[in-house]
PDB file of N, CA and C in Angstrom:
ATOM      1  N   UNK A 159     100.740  87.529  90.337  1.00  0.00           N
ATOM      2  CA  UNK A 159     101.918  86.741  90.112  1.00  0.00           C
ATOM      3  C   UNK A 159     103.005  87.189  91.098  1.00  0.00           C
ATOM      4  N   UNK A 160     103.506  86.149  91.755  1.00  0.00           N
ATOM      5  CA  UNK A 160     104.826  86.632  93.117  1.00  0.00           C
ATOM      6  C   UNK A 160     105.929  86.976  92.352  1.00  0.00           C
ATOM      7  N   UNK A 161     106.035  88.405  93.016  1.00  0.00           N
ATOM      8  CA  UNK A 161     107.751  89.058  92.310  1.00  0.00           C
ATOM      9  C   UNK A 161     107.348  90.333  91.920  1.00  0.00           C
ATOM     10  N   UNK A 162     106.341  90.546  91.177  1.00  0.00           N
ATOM     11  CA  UNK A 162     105.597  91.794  90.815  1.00  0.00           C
ATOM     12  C   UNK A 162     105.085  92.506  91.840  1.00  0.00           C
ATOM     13  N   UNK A 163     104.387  94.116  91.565  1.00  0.00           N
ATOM     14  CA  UNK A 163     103.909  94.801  91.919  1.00  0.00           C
ATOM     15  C   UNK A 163     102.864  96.107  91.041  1.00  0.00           C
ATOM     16  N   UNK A 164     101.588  96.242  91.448  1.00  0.00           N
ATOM     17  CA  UNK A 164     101.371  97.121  90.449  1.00  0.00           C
ATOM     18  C   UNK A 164     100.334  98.454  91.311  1.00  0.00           C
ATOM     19  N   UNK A 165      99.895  99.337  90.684  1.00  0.00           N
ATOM     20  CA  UNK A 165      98.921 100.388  90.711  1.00  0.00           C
ATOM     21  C   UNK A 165      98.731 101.253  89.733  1.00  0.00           C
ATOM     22  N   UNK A 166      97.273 100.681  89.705  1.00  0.00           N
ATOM     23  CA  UNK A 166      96.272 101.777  88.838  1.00  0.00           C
ATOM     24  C   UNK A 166      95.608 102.768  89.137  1.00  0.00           C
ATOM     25  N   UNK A 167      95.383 103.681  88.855  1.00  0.00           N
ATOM     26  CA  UNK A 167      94.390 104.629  89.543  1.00  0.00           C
ATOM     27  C   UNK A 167      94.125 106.204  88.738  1.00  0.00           C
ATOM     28  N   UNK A 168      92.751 106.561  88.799  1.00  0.00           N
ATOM     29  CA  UNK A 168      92.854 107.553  87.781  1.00  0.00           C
ATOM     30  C   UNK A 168      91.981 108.481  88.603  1.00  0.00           C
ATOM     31  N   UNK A 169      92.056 109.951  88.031  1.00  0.00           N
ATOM     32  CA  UNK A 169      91.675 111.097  88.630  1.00  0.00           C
ATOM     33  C   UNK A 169      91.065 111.570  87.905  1.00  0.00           C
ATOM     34  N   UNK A 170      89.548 111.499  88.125  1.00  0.00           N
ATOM     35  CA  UNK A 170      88.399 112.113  86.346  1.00  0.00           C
ATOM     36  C   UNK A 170      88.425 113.774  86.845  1.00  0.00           C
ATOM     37  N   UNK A 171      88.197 114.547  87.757  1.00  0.00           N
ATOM     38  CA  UNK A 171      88.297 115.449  87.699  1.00  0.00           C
ATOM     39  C   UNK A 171      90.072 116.007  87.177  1.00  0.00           C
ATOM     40  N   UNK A 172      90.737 115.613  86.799  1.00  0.00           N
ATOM     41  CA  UNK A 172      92.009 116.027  85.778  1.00  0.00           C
ATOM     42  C   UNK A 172      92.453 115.215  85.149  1.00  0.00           C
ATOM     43  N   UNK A 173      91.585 114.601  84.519  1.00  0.00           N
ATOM     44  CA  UNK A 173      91.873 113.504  83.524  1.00  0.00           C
ATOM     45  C   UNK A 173      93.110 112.678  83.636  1.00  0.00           C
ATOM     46  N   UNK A 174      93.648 112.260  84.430  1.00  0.00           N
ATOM     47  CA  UNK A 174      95.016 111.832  84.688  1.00  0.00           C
ATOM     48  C   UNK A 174      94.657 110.467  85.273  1.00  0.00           C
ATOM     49  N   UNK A 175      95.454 109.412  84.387  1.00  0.00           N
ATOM     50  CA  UNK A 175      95.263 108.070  84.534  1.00  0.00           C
ATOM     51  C   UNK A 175      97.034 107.833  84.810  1.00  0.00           C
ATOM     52  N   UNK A 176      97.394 107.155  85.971  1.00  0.00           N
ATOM     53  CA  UNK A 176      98.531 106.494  86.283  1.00  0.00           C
ATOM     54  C   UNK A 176      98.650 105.208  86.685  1.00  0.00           C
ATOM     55  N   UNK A 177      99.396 104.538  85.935  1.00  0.00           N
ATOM     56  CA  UNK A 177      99.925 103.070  86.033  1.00  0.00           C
ATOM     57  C   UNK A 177     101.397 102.973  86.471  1.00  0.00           C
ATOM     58  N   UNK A 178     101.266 101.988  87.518  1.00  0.00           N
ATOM     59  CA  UNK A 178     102.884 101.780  87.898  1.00  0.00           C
ATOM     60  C   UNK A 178     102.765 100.206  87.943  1.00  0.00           C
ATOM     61  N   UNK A 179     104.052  99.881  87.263  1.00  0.00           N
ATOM     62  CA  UNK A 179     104.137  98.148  87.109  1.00  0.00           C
ATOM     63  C   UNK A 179     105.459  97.991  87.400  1.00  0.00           C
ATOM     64  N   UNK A 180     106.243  97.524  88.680  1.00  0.00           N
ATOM     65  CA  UNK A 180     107.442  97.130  89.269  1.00  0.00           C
ATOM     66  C   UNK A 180     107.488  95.623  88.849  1.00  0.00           C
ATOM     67  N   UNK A 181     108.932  95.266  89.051  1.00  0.00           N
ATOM     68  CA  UNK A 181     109.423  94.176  89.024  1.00  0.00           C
ATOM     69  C   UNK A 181     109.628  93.447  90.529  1.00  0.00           C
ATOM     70  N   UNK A 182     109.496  94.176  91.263  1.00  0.00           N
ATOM     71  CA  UNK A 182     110.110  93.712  93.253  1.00  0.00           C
ATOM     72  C   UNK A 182     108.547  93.876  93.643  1.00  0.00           C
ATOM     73  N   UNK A 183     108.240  93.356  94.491  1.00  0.00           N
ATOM     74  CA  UNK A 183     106.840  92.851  95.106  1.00  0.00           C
ATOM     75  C   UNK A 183     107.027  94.594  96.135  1.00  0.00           C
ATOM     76  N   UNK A 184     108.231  93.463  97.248  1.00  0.00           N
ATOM     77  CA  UNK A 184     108.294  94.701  98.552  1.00  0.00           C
ATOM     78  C   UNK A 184     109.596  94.710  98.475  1.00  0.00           C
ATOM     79  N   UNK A 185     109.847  96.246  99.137  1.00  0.00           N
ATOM     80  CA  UNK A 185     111.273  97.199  98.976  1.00  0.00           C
ATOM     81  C   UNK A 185     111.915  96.068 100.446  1.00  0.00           C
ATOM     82  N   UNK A 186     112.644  96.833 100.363  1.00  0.00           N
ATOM     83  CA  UNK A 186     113.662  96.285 101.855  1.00  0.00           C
ATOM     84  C   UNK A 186     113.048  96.526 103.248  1.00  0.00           C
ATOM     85  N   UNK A 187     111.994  97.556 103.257  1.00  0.00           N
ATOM     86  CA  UNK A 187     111.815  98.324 104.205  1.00  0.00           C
ATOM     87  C   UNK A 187     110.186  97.715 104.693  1.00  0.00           C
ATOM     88  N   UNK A 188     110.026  96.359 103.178  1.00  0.00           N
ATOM     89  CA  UNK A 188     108.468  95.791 103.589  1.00  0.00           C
ATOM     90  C   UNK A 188     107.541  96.578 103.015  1.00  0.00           C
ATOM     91  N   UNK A 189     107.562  97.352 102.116  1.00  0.00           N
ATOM     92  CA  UNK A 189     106.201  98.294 101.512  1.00  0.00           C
ATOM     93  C   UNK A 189     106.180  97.724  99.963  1.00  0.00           C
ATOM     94  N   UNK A 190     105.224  98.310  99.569  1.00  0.00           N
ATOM     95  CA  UNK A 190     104.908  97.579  98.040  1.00  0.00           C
ATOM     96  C   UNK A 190     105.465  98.598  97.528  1.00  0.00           C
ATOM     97  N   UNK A 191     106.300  98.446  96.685  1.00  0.00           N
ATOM     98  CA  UNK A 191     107.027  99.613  95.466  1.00  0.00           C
ATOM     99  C   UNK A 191     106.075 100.107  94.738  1.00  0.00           C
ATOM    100  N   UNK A 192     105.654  99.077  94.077  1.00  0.00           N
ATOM    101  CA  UNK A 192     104.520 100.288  93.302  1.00  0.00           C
ATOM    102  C   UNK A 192     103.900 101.325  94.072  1.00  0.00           C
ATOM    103  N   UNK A 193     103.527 101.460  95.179  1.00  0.00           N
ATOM    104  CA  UNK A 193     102.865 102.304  95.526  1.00  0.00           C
ATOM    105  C   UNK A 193     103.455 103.410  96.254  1.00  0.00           C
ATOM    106  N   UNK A 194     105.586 102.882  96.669  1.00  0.00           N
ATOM    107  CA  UNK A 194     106.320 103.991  96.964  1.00  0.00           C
ATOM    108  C   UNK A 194     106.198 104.811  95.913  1.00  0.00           C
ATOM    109  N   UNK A 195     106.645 104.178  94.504  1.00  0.00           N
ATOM    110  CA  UNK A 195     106.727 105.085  93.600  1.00  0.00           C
ATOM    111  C   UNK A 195     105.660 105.804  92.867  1.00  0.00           C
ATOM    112  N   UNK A 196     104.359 105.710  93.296  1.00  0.00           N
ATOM    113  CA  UNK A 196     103.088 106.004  92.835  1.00  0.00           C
ATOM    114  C   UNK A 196     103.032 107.910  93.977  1.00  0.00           C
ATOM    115  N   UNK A 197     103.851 107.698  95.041  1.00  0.00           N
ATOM    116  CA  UNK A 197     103.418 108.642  95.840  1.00  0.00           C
ATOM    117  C   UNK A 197     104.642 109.601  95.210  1.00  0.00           C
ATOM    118  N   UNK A 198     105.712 109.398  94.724  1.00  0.00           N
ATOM    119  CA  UNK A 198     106.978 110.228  94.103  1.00  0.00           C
ATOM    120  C   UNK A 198     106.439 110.850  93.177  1.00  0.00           C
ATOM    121  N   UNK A 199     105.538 109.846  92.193  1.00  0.00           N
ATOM    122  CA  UNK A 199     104.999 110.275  90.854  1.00  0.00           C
ATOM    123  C   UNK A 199     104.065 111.560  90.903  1.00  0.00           C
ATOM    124  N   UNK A 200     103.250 111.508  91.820  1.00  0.00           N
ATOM    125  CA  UNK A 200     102.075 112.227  92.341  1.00  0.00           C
ATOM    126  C   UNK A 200     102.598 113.830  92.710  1.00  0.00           C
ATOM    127  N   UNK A 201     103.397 113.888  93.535  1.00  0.00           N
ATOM    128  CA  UNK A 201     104.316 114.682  93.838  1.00  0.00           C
ATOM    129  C   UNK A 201     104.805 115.537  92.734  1.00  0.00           C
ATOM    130  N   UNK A 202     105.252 114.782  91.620  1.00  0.00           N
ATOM    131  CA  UNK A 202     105.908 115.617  90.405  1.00  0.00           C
ATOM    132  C   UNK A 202     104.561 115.959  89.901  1.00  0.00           C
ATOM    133  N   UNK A 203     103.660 115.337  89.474  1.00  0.00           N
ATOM    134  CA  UNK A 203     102.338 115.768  88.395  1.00  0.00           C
ATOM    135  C   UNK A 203     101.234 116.552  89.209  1.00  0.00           C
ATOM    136  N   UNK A 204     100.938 116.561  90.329  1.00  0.00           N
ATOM    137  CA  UNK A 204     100.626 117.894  91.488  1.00  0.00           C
ATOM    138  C   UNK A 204     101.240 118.708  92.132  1.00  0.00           C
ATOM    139  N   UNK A 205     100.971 120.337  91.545  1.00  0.00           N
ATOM    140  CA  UNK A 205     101.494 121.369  92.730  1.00  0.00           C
ATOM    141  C   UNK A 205     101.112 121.008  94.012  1.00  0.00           C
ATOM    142  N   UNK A 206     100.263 120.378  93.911  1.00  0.00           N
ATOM    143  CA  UNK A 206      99.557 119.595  95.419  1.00  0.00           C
ATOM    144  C   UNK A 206      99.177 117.963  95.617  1.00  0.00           C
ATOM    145  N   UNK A 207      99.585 117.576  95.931  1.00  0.00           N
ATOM    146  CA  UNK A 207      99.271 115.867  95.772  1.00  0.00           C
ATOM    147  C   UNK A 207      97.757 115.612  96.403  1.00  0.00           C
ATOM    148  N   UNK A 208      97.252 114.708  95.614  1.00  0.00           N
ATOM    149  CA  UNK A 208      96.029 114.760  96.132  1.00  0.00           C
ATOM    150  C   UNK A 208      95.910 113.559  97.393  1.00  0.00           C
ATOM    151  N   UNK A 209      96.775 113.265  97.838  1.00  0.00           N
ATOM    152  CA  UNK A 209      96.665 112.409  98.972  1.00  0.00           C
ATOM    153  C   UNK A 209      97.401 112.955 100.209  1.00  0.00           C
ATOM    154  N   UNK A 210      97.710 114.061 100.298  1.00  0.00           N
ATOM    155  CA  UNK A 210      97.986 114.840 101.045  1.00  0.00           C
ATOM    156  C   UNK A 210      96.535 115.687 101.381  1.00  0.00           C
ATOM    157  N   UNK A 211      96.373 115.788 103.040  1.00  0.00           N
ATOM    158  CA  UNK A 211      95.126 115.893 103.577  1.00  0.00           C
ATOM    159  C   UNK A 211      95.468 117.811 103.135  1.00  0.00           C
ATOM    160  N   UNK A 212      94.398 118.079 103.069  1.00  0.00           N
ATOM    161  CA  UNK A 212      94.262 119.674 103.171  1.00  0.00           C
ATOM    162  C   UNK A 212      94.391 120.549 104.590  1.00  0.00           C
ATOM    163  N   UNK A 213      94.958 121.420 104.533  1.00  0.00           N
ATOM    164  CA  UNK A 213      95.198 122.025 106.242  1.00  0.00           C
ATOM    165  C   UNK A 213      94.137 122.967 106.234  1.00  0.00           C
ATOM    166  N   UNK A 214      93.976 123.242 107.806  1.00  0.00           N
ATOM    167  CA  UNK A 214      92.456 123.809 107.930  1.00  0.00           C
ATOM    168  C   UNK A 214      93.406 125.151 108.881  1.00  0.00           C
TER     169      UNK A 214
END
């Protein structure tokens, strides 16, 4: 539906299921909100985000 935004996604090795459901499709800047705020979220609920590559 146009106007919305969403992301689901879950992590079975730490049982952690996250849903983000926005009202704005895309921010000002052209990105999908849900998924700005999916990477903020991640950030708070990992000492390490899991989409952050690992350093070698």
């Amino acid at each position: 539906m146009p106007g919305y935004n969403s992301f689901m996604g879950h992590d079975p090795d730490n049982d952690v299921t996250l849903i983000v459901w926005t009202s704005l499709t895309l921010s000002l800047d052209g990105k999908p909100t849900a998924n700005a705020l999916m990477l903020k979220i991640l950030d708070q609920i990992y000492a390490v985000s899991p989409l952050t590559p690992a350093k070698r």
